[in-house]
Amino acid sequence: MRVTTSKSKNSESFYISKGYVNNKGVSTSVIIRKLGTLKELLPEHGPTRDDVMKWAREEARLETLKYKKEQQTKSVQIAFHSDHKLDYDQQVFYRGGYLFPQAFYYQLQLDKTCRKLRDKHKFKYDINAILSDLIYARILEPASKRSSFKTASEFLEKPSYQLHDIYRALDVLGNECDFIQSEVYKNSHLLGKRNDKVLYYDCTNYFFEIEQEDGDKKYGKGKEHRPNPIIQMGMFMDGDGIPLAFSLFPGNANEQTSLKPLETKVLQDFGCTKFIYCSDAGLGSEAIKKINHAGERAFIVTQSIKKLNKDDKRWALDKTGFKRVSDDSPVDLSKIPEDDMGLYYKDKPYTPHSLHQRLIITYSPKYAKYQKTIRNEQVERAEKMLHSGKTKKERRNPNDPARFIGKTAVTEDGEIAKIENEALYDGMYAVTTDLLDDDVKDILKVSEGRWEIEECFRIMKTDFEARPIYLQEDMRIKAHFLICFLALVIYRYLEKGLGNTYTCETILDKLKTMNFADVQEQGFMPLYTRDKLTDALHQVCGFETDFQLITKSQMKTIQKKSKGRK
């Protein structure tokens, strides 16, 4: 602490100020206490100005001792002045939610992966800072790359690069996409054993805000039914819901052709050679099944009961021959109550072509009741559409209420027949597998896990806003999806660390609120509400930010801990 003075035309004021280094690395000072004007201080501490200065220096010495004592007791006193304006361009608000995904970014050693890329390509910019910031921004505030740069500028740690460096880095990230994925998989074992004995596969697509096809951006059947070119993504996920690998393919390509190249990469680059392939019926053709019947691989694929041949369909819908999954006791489905909560199955050998398989049919009264409720609501809507005359010419969507309206629907018998035909399949579910001797419980448990890969795609599309895509060049588009994929991997590990007890919306909303205010450039004050989730986040990531005030030295320590450094 030291004494400073300021002179005006008619007076001289005395202050005690404290020196420090600000956020820009510049030495400056802040006023701790105003002692008064010379005119006010002379009567008590005079009679001369030298006497006043001697007293003021003693006060500064006492303030220094007080400050050191407060530091030891973790008590900090900061003076605010209602007549002092903020400096121009002074940043007060800082985002801190990125610290938590950052902990997993460094556990996956993505910084070391970036170092390998730097050594290979010899570029000058900090690709680790760029990649990490783009991932954190995708989780906290998904937007364009330009907007992500602005978001990163509000982090506690400022970007060490320029906006144009981001677009240069995207070209490198796109070209090195497969290498980065294989490195992440290899390093993910540092976080614990991967559950890669079961691999789920699925595809989705993303649209572009463009009118013409270009490169892999082709017209195809998009999930949103938009008249825009799309690009398709195939993705593998492990048995714990952690994404494993992804690939992109043209929007007009058959999704079944996407599997073999990506699975080859998983077999060769990742070293995964023994696993159960699990997918829906659309990605379970005979050819795909044969690929996953080779070596030490196996498959469990859903099967449409409606697409079975006549004899197999009759057997599947026959209510006799079922067993209770829990204890294998025989059951006649026609004799169980509607409110029954059990699960029932029957199975038999199944060889539709040359591959010997097992067809398992399950029935759930609870799911049957749900499907009946949904259909009744759709029938009501269909009746309203019919009476109003607002019907569609094409009704391809199997969930469209208008499917109950047709040439036969105008007659009572025709409509009832169509509804009753759908009711035959209520509560029914089927899978095919080459695991001929495995327990049905284990097979169904694996198949039930497919919802998690659909959840992965939902998070990428909705929470991380992977669509629409505004980039034009194929390599940069690939880099965009790599960033979204890595953000998903990191988020899933964070979610798993929290014990899968919180929803995605809850976790992301909390991370977005975990911000800080810079208090007189002396420290940071949390602006979020502490609760059980913030406690859990701190415990999982190994640092704490929920103190009333975090000094600058403490915040630097937190940042180091977030990166796994001491």
XYZ file of C-alpha atoms in Angstrom:
566
model
C 0.000 0.000 0.000
C 1.175 3.535 -0.670
C -0.047 7.107 -0.354
C -1.130 8.919 -3.508
C -2.406 12.440 -3.939
C -4.374 14.333 -6.526
C -4.402 18.112 -6.880
C -7.074 20.373 -8.245
C -7.181 24.148 -8.511
C -8.347 24.690 -4.921
C -7.523 21.473 -3.024
C -5.282 18.452 -2.627
C -6.679 14.994 -1.754
C -4.854 12.099 -0.059
C -5.532 8.382 -0.812
C -4.201 4.957 0.065
C -3.836 2.824 -3.081
C -2.774 -0.744 -3.846
C -0.733 -1.766 -6.890
C -1.501 -4.904 -8.945
C -1.226 -6.368 -12.455
C -4.516 -6.186 -14.385
C -6.040 -8.722 -16.809
C -3.947 -7.302 -19.672
C -0.702 -7.796 -17.787
C -0.266 -4.059 -17.131
C 0.830 -2.731 -13.717
C -1.790 -0.373 -12.308
C -3.351 0.573 -8.971
C -6.698 0.824 -7.241
C -7.762 3.220 -4.464
C -8.361 1.361 -1.228
C -9.290 4.298 1.003
C -9.780 8.073 0.687
C -8.152 9.902 3.618
C -9.498 13.377 2.870
C -8.333 16.752 1.578
C -5.319 18.651 2.950
C -7.637 21.310 4.337
C -9.672 18.658 6.219
C -6.603 16.820 7.575
C -4.420 19.790 8.716
C -6.392 20.613 11.927
C -5.956 17.096 13.348
C -2.740 15.844 11.713
C -0.878 19.158 10.952
C 0.256 21.770 11.362
C 2.193 21.253 8.085
C 1.640 19.227 4.900
C 4.698 17.107 5.826
C 2.988 16.170 9.088
C -0.141 15.122 7.180
C 1.953 13.050 4.758
C 3.781 11.366 7.668
C 0.425 10.403 9.223
C -0.912 9.201 5.848
C 2.113 6.947 5.332
C 1.585 5.434 8.766
C -2.055 4.737 7.785
C -0.812 3.083 4.599
C 1.534 0.899 6.659
C -1.350 -0.126 8.929
C -3.510 -0.901 5.868
C -0.716 -3.106 4.516
C -0.553 -5.049 7.792
C -4.344 -5.326 7.800
C -4.349 -6.595 4.196
C -1.716 -9.244 4.966
C -3.719 -10.378 7.969
C -6.871 -10.561 5.879
C -5.001 -12.648 3.303
C -4.032 -15.093 6.021
C -7.616 -15.327 7.270
C -9.016 -15.380 3.692
C -10.924 -12.151 4.386
C -10.752 -9.540 1.617
C -11.910 -5.947 1.918
C -12.522 -4.034 -1.315
C -13.707 -0.448 -1.532
C -16.309 0.655 -4.082
C -16.839 4.277 -5.012
C -20.203 5.513 -6.202
C -18.560 8.506 -7.913
C -16.063 6.435 -9.957
C -17.116 5.448 -13.472
C -16.059 2.252 -15.174
C -13.147 2.480 -17.569
C -13.882 2.274 -21.282
C -13.950 -1.320 -22.582
C -13.555 -2.683 -19.048
C -14.703 -6.310 -18.948
C -16.603 -7.247 -15.812
C -18.527 -10.384 -16.919
C -16.704 -13.693 -17.455
C -17.995 -17.144 -18.456
C -16.721 -19.936 -16.231
C -18.877 -22.924 -17.232
C -16.214 -24.033 -19.728
C -13.916 -25.050 -16.840
C -15.921 -28.254 -16.346
C -15.841 -29.678 -19.906
C -12.224 -28.462 -19.989
C -11.394 -30.995 -17.269
C -12.419 -33.849 -19.596
C -10.824 -32.247 -22.665
C -7.440 -32.500 -20.953
C -8.146 -35.947 -19.488
C -8.658 -37.108 -23.085
C -5.242 -35.530 -23.810
C -6.568 -33.569 -26.758
C -3.859 -31.002 -26.030
C -1.224 -33.655 -26.792
C -3.096 -34.641 -29.955
C -2.999 -30.991 -31.040
C 0.719 -30.899 -30.318
C 1.210 -33.806 -32.741
C -0.739 -31.884 -35.389
C 1.391 -28.782 -34.802
C 4.609 -30.761 -35.147
C 3.324 -32.380 -38.333
C 1.991 -29.265 -40.074
C 4.397 -26.644 -38.632
C 1.749 -23.908 -38.292
C 2.190 -20.916 -35.973
C -1.260 -20.535 -34.425
C -2.353 -22.373 -31.256
C -4.622 -25.124 -32.599
C -5.152 -26.508 -29.084
C -6.623 -23.193 -27.926
C -8.787 -22.997 -31.064
C -10.138 -26.554 -30.863
C -10.802 -26.394 -27.123
C -12.555 -23.011 -27.329
C -14.742 -24.150 -30.235
C -15.755 -27.256 -28.269
C -16.555 -25.279 -25.112
C -18.512 -22.687 -27.111
C -20.469 -25.462 -28.845
C -21.535 -26.751 -25.414
C -22.255 -23.378 -23.787
C -23.409 -21.144 -26.627
C -23.655 -23.006 -29.962
C -23.403 -20.625 -32.923
C -21.272 -19.801 -35.965
C -17.494 -19.903 -35.750
C -17.384 -16.084 -35.705
C -19.864 -15.984 -32.794
C -17.969 -18.766 -31.016
C -14.860 -16.578 -31.148
C -16.830 -13.810 -29.403
C -18.082 -16.310 -26.814
C -14.516 -17.490 -26.149
C -13.525 -13.841 -25.601
C -15.741 -13.882 -22.510
C -13.985 -16.913 -20.990
C -11.722 -16.423 -17.975
C -8.824 -17.258 -20.300
C -8.712 -15.035 -23.396
C -8.176 -16.500 -26.902
C -4.521 -16.534 -27.896
C -5.389 -16.455 -31.617
C -7.254 -14.365 -34.182
C -10.530 -15.077 -35.991
C -8.785 -15.872 -39.288
C -6.740 -18.554 -37.493
C -9.972 -20.465 -36.780
C -10.732 -20.966 -40.466
C -7.164 -22.092 -41.147
C -7.430 -24.560 -38.270
C -10.730 -25.945 -39.638
C -8.922 -27.144 -42.766
C -6.375 -29.027 -40.638
C -9.036 -30.480 -38.319
C -11.090 -31.686 -41.273
C -8.116 -33.389 -42.925
C -7.039 -34.985 -39.626
C -10.542 -36.004 -38.555
C -9.891 -39.771 -38.565
C -6.566 -39.393 -36.725
C -8.147 -37.251 -34.000
C -10.973 -39.761 -33.518
C -8.538 -42.657 -33.127
C -6.440 -40.633 -30.645
C -9.516 -39.782 -28.583
C -10.544 -43.444 -28.477
C -7.030 -44.520 -27.431
C -6.807 -41.843 -24.727
C -10.359 -42.468 -23.494
C -9.069 -45.605 -21.770
C -7.314 -43.260 -19.332
C -10.781 -42.368 -18.013
C -11.682 -45.999 -17.436
C -12.319 -49.176 -19.418
C -14.475 -48.606 -22.487
C -17.607 -50.721 -22.793
C -16.815 -51.514 -26.429
C -18.083 -55.096 -26.410
C -21.413 -53.706 -27.624
C -21.403 -51.121 -30.415
C -24.567 -49.330 -31.484
C -24.789 -47.872 -34.981
C -27.228 -45.413 -36.484
C -27.443 -42.678 -39.112
C -28.984 -39.240 -39.333
C -28.759 -36.245 -41.658
C -28.264 -32.482 -41.471
C -29.511 -29.768 -43.791
C -27.760 -26.742 -45.308
C -29.118 -23.250 -45.878
C -28.392 -23.488 -49.603
C -30.457 -24.135 -52.716
C -28.061 -26.095 -54.963
C -26.209 -29.376 -54.474
C -22.470 -29.112 -53.958
C -19.870 -31.755 -53.058
C -21.359 -34.196 -50.515
C -24.301 -31.831 -49.988
C -26.985 -33.673 -51.974
C -30.769 -33.756 -52.093
C -32.053 -36.666 -50.050
C -34.728 -37.706 -47.599
C -34.052 -35.383 -44.659
C -35.385 -35.906 -41.151
C -36.899 -32.406 -41.182
C -38.450 -32.881 -44.673
C -36.867 -29.614 -45.843
C -36.247 -28.873 -49.544
C -32.529 -28.319 -48.861
C -29.435 -30.382 -49.700
C -28.345 -32.618 -46.817
C -25.299 -34.509 -45.639
C -25.543 -37.795 -43.736
C -23.691 -38.995 -40.657
C -23.126 -42.516 -39.430
C -22.017 -42.988 -35.816
C -20.908 -45.782 -33.515
C -21.614 -45.559 -29.766
C -20.356 -47.896 -27.046
C -22.429 -49.715 -24.454
C -22.147 -46.839 -21.951
C -23.554 -44.243 -24.328
C -20.137 -42.723 -25.174
C -19.722 -41.963 -28.922
C -16.937 -43.985 -30.516
C -16.529 -42.832 -34.135
C -18.401 -41.105 -36.935
C -18.221 -40.623 -40.685
C -19.967 -38.424 -43.239
C -21.416 -39.485 -46.592
C -23.429 -37.825 -49.382
C -27.052 -36.914 -48.767
C -28.322 -39.001 -51.690
C -26.463 -42.194 -50.717
C -28.127 -45.278 -49.259
C -27.362 -45.256 -45.526
C -26.594 -48.989 -45.566
C -23.465 -48.282 -47.628
C -22.125 -46.062 -44.808
C -21.468 -48.875 -42.352
C -18.641 -50.858 -43.983
C -16.069 -47.984 -44.284
C -16.637 -46.803 -40.713
C -16.635 -50.312 -39.271
C -13.392 -51.014 -41.118
C -11.887 -47.941 -39.431
C -13.087 -49.162 -36.031
C -11.587 -52.600 -36.679
C -8.232 -51.371 -38.002
C -7.536 -48.002 -36.352
C -9.267 -48.615 -33.025
C -8.421 -52.287 -32.636
C -12.029 -53.208 -31.773
C -12.413 -56.717 -33.180
C -14.774 -58.424 -30.735
C -18.179 -56.794 -30.302
C -21.920 -57.148 -30.771
C -23.276 -54.907 -33.528
C -26.680 -53.440 -32.627
C -28.868 -51.330 -34.901
C -32.391 -50.826 -36.164
C -33.865 -52.756 -39.075
C -32.924 -50.069 -41.622
C -29.232 -50.788 -40.961
C -29.622 -54.537 -40.611
C -29.733 -55.947 -44.121
C -28.562 -59.485 -44.798
C -25.277 -58.105 -46.158
C -24.667 -56.041 -42.996
C -25.516 -59.020 -40.830
C -22.970 -61.140 -42.699
C -20.273 -58.488 -42.111
C -20.965 -58.694 -38.383
C -21.229 -62.465 -38.323
C -17.554 -62.739 -39.254
C -14.632 -63.161 -36.862
C -15.508 -62.560 -33.225
C -18.391 -60.244 -34.039
C -22.118 -60.852 -33.630
C -25.287 -58.855 -34.244
C -28.607 -57.937 -32.665
C -30.886 -56.106 -35.104
C -34.513 -55.055 -34.792
C -36.989 -56.653 -37.192
C -40.253 -55.271 -38.565
C -42.975 -57.819 -37.805
C -45.055 -56.406 -40.666
C -42.258 -57.264 -43.129
C -41.962 -60.916 -42.052
C -43.206 -63.533 -44.499
C -46.747 -64.813 -44.105
C -45.918 -67.864 -41.952
C -43.479 -66.037 -39.642
C -45.913 -63.152 -39.195
C -48.745 -65.551 -38.286
C -46.459 -67.207 -35.717
C -45.357 -63.859 -34.278
C -48.924 -62.593 -33.811
C -50.201 -65.845 -32.329
C -50.817 -65.125 -28.620
C -49.787 -68.631 -27.565
C -46.295 -69.976 -26.996
C -45.024 -66.959 -25.030
C -42.928 -67.071 -21.842
C -42.407 -64.573 -19.082
C -38.935 -62.996 -19.471
C -38.359 -62.906 -15.711
C -38.800 -66.635 -15.051
C -39.507 -68.382 -18.400
C -42.953 -69.526 -17.231
C -45.385 -70.190 -20.159
C -48.114 -67.582 -20.762
C -51.141 -67.188 -23.051
C -51.274 -63.467 -23.914
C -55.044 -63.556 -24.353
C -55.411 -64.359 -20.642
C -53.245 -61.655 -19.055
C -54.894 -58.460 -17.706
C -54.472 -55.134 -19.533
C -52.750 -53.556 -16.531
C -50.087 -56.297 -16.405
C -46.558 -54.813 -16.189
C -44.620 -57.893 -17.307
C -42.589 -58.570 -20.445
C -43.115 -61.740 -22.511
C -41.263 -63.404 -25.367
C -41.050 -66.368 -27.711
C -38.290 -67.298 -30.119
C -37.460 -69.729 -32.891
C -34.759 -70.433 -35.497
C -34.908 -67.975 -38.395
C -33.160 -68.378 -41.766
C -34.749 -65.989 -44.280
C -31.813 -66.406 -46.695
C -28.570 -68.281 -45.965
C -27.613 -66.912 -42.543
C -28.882 -68.923 -39.571
C -30.441 -66.571 -37.030
C -32.833 -66.453 -34.115
C -36.093 -64.496 -34.222
C -37.270 -63.175 -30.851
C -40.736 -61.654 -30.449
C -41.585 -59.701 -27.290
C -44.858 -58.343 -25.964
C -45.337 -55.583 -23.385
C -48.899 -54.856 -22.126
C -47.684 -51.435 -20.913
C -46.362 -50.512 -24.362
C -49.534 -51.877 -25.986
C -51.636 -49.596 -23.816
C -49.471 -46.614 -24.754
C -49.742 -47.360 -28.491
C -53.517 -47.751 -28.241
C -53.833 -44.366 -26.501
C -51.727 -42.634 -29.162
C -53.702 -44.250 -32.000
C -57.051 -43.271 -30.506
C -55.886 -39.656 -30.389
C -54.760 -39.889 -34.015
C -58.100 -41.356 -35.076
C -59.882 -38.418 -33.438
C -57.661 -35.988 -35.355
C -58.241 -37.933 -38.570
C -62.015 -37.636 -38.103
C -61.694 -33.870 -37.648
C -59.546 -33.639 -40.790
C -62.113 -35.657 -42.732
C -65.026 -33.501 -41.592
C -63.145 -30.281 -42.330
C -61.999 -31.467 -45.747
C -58.336 -30.709 -44.897
C -56.689 -33.972 -45.951
C -53.315 -34.650 -47.553
C -52.800 -36.339 -50.897
C -49.776 -38.295 -49.663
C -49.569 -39.898 -46.252
C -46.203 -41.647 -46.052
C -45.464 -40.873 -42.411
C -46.507 -43.886 -40.295
C -47.429 -41.502 -37.445
C -49.578 -39.194 -39.595
C -53.248 -39.247 -38.439
C -54.287 -38.880 -42.091
C -53.195 -42.452 -42.767
C -56.601 -43.508 -41.423
C -58.273 -41.522 -44.218
C -58.511 -43.273 -47.567
C -60.872 -44.692 -50.126
C -62.077 -47.308 -47.665
C -62.131 -44.939 -44.696
C -65.388 -43.351 -45.786
C -67.162 -46.559 -44.916
C -67.469 -47.644 -41.329
C -66.220 -51.176 -41.991
C -63.171 -49.967 -43.916
C -62.020 -47.612 -41.179
C -62.484 -50.153 -38.428
C -60.552 -52.784 -40.398
C -57.575 -50.473 -40.788
C -57.528 -49.585 -37.092
C -57.919 -53.185 -36.025
C -55.066 -54.234 -38.308
C -52.722 -51.755 -36.582
C -53.964 -52.921 -33.169
C -52.654 -56.419 -33.899
C -49.100 -55.096 -33.473
C -49.669 -53.151 -30.239
C -46.978 -53.977 -27.696
C -45.104 -56.223 -30.131
C -41.369 -55.937 -30.815
C -38.942 -58.192 -32.670
C -35.191 -58.681 -32.978
C -33.009 -61.037 -34.983
C -29.599 -62.208 -33.791
C -26.899 -64.781 -34.486
C -26.445 -65.303 -30.725
C -28.249 -68.621 -30.876
C -27.506 -69.804 -27.333
C -27.430 -66.559 -25.305
C -30.013 -65.751 -22.651
C -32.990 -63.757 -23.981
C -32.704 -61.308 -21.061
C -29.165 -60.380 -22.083
C -30.107 -59.978 -25.752
C -33.094 -57.755 -24.974
C -31.042 -55.660 -22.555
C -28.547 -54.897 -25.326
C -31.307 -54.073 -27.795
C -33.031 -51.743 -25.329
C -29.878 -49.600 -25.199
C -30.459 -48.331 -28.756
C -32.373 -45.306 -27.446
C -29.090 -43.784 -26.257
C -27.654 -43.352 -29.748
C -30.868 -41.614 -30.753
C -30.370 -39.402 -27.697
C -26.818 -38.632 -28.892
C -28.144 -37.401 -32.227
C -30.836 -35.358 -30.474
C -28.238 -33.620 -28.288
C -26.057 -32.833 -31.308
C -28.960 -31.450 -33.318
C -30.926 -29.660 -30.614
C -28.613 -28.742 -27.740
C -25.396 -28.307 -29.741
C -27.222 -26.947 -32.814
C -25.152 -28.906 -35.325
C -27.681 -27.840 -37.993
C -28.138 -25.896 -40.153
C -24.594 -25.716 -41.492
C -23.338 -22.484 -43.045
C -19.847 -23.644 -44.060
C -19.257 -24.443 -47.731
C -15.973 -26.335 -48.103
C -16.084 -30.100 -47.445
C -13.036 -30.135 -45.117
C -14.453 -27.342 -42.963
C -17.823 -29.088 -42.844
C -16.056 -32.234 -41.617
C -14.257 -30.114 -39.004
C -17.596 -28.667 -37.864
C -18.983 -32.143 -37.245
C -15.743 -33.214 -35.562
C -16.165 -30.328 -33.102
C -19.802 -31.326 -32.471
C -18.751 -34.972 -32.033
C -15.966 -34.115 -29.559
C -18.342 -31.833 -27.644
C -20.736 -34.783 -27.383
C -17.983 -37.155 -26.189
C -16.867 -34.679 -23.520
C -20.437 -33.951 -22.424
C -21.221 -37.680 -22.165
C -18.199 -38.243 -19.919
C -19.291 -35.338 -17.730
C -22.811 -36.757 -17.595
C -21.445 -40.196 -16.701
C -19.248 -38.652 -13.987
C -22.391 -37.143 -12.478
C -23.873 -40.627 -12.244
C -26.410 -40.075 -15.051
C -28.701 -38.494 -12.441
C -29.346 -35.191 -14.239
C -30.971 -34.466 -17.587
C -28.993 -32.946 -20.440
C -31.083 -29.767 -20.223
C -30.407 -29.422 -16.489
C -26.635 -29.878 -16.833
C -26.239 -27.522 -19.801
C -28.457 -24.855 -18.246
C -26.338 -24.935 -15.098
C -23.045 -24.706 -17.014
C -24.376 -21.684 -18.900
C -25.109 -19.886 -15.611
C -21.734 -20.556 -13.970
C -20.327 -17.108 -14.652
C -18.253 -14.636 -12.643
C -17.935 -10.901 -12.067
C -14.520 -9.264 -11.911
C -14.492 -7.275 -8.640
C -12.220 -4.245 -8.974
C -9.780 -6.536 -10.800
C -8.940 -8.002 -7.384
C -10.820 -11.266 -7.741
C -13.929 -12.970 -9.079
C -17.369 -13.245 -7.529
C -19.600 -16.197 -8.594
C -22.880 -15.123 -10.215
C -24.588 -18.515 -10.048
C -26.716 -20.277 -7.453
C -24.946 -22.997 -5.533
C -26.915 -26.254 -5.350
C -26.371 -30.021 -5.326
C -25.536 -30.027 -9.019
C -22.763 -27.419 -8.657
C -21.375 -29.407 -5.716
C -21.404 -32.544 -7.875
C -19.700 -30.748 -10.774
C -16.929 -29.547 -8.478
C -16.451 -33.006 -7.002
C -16.280 -34.698 -10.417
C -13.846 -32.146 -11.867
C -11.587 -31.768 -8.819
C -11.813 -28.032 -8.091
C -14.195 -25.561 -6.446
C -15.464 -22.169 -7.616
C -18.293 -21.592 -5.137
C -16.507 -19.219 -2.722
C -17.840 -15.745 -1.973
C -14.749 -14.290 -3.641
C -12.013 -16.025 -5.609
C -8.741 -14.136 -5.680
C -6.805 -13.976 -8.931
C -4.150 -16.354 -7.651
C -6.876 -18.808 -6.575
C -8.520 -18.603 -10.000
C -5.212 -19.372 -11.700
C -4.899 -22.431 -9.477
C -8.448 -23.496 -10.451
C -7.615 -23.104 -14.140
C -4.516 -25.276 -13.706
C -6.518 -27.954 -11.874
C -9.110 -27.901 -14.667
C -6.286 -28.771 -17.055
C -4.972 -31.503 -14.772
C -1.926 -29.506 -13.730
C -0.575 -28.747 -10.263
